[in-house]
């Protein structure tokens, strides 16, 4: 009877601790992967034709956000990577490459058009308004600098509550931290 009780307790503990849970740092790394792929593709695709630059600018890839209704209900922020597809002279369009819907256990709280901490100017919580969250990468590999702050939706250990993703302008370098400093 004691052995069965001990096995029951161990199985219960295993189920609780083995259950996958997305932490803020996991979401920051996943969004950082989208930026890294955007920078890589921008370099691989090469320069934009001059007639397309006049209409669309020099960007080869871009990452945007939108509010979506995921399968689990409610609303969530979706980060979407797109590439510029050139067409007829002066024509082009943005083509879907990949996306990431932030898990319900993590909330993208705010973002800023630059690199810094949670006290930097220009921070906004609006991921879809005007001008909205957009970061573009150019053929030389540079991306628009952005900082995104994530927070856990449920309480947990202090070191798992916050994370920050910073996209450096030179070469699309990515840094992630488990705090907002």
Phi, psi and omega in degrees: 000319179294318180298317179296320178296315179297317178297319178299317178294317179296319178295317179299315179298319180297317180296316181295315184278340181269349180296128181292135178223126180278127178259163178305323180293328177295317178295319179297319179295318181295317177293322176300324176297323176297317178296318179298316179295322177298317178294316180298314180294323179300319178292316183294326183282341175079189185294155177271140179301148183301321181291332178280325178302321181300331183260315189252348185089184186271354185294142176259328178223160175211153175240126180236168176236156174208160176265128182233164174255103182285174182297334181275359178094176182072205176230156180211161176268132177246127173264129184235129175264130178230154175240153180277121178255113180281143180236226178299164180309126179079001182243145177196168177209159177271128184246134180299136175243306184200162176210164177218123175265122182295131183300154183294344179275358181229141179239121170287107190280313183201169178213163179219147179276064180173190180242129180176203181250190186288358178253005184289153178289154176088006181289137177221154177260000184269111181268357183229351185285199180260124007280348179079167182275113173215134174228127183250148177243139183256167184301340177276002176093353179281144179236157174297132180291138178215151171231129180239133181252128180245149178220146178291140179278341180235152182293150179190194178301144184304322182288353179250010186270330186229154169205160182223135174248125176241128177254113180281145183293326184276113175073010179064030180296141184243136170231143175231147181223158178263026172209183182255014181269000000 
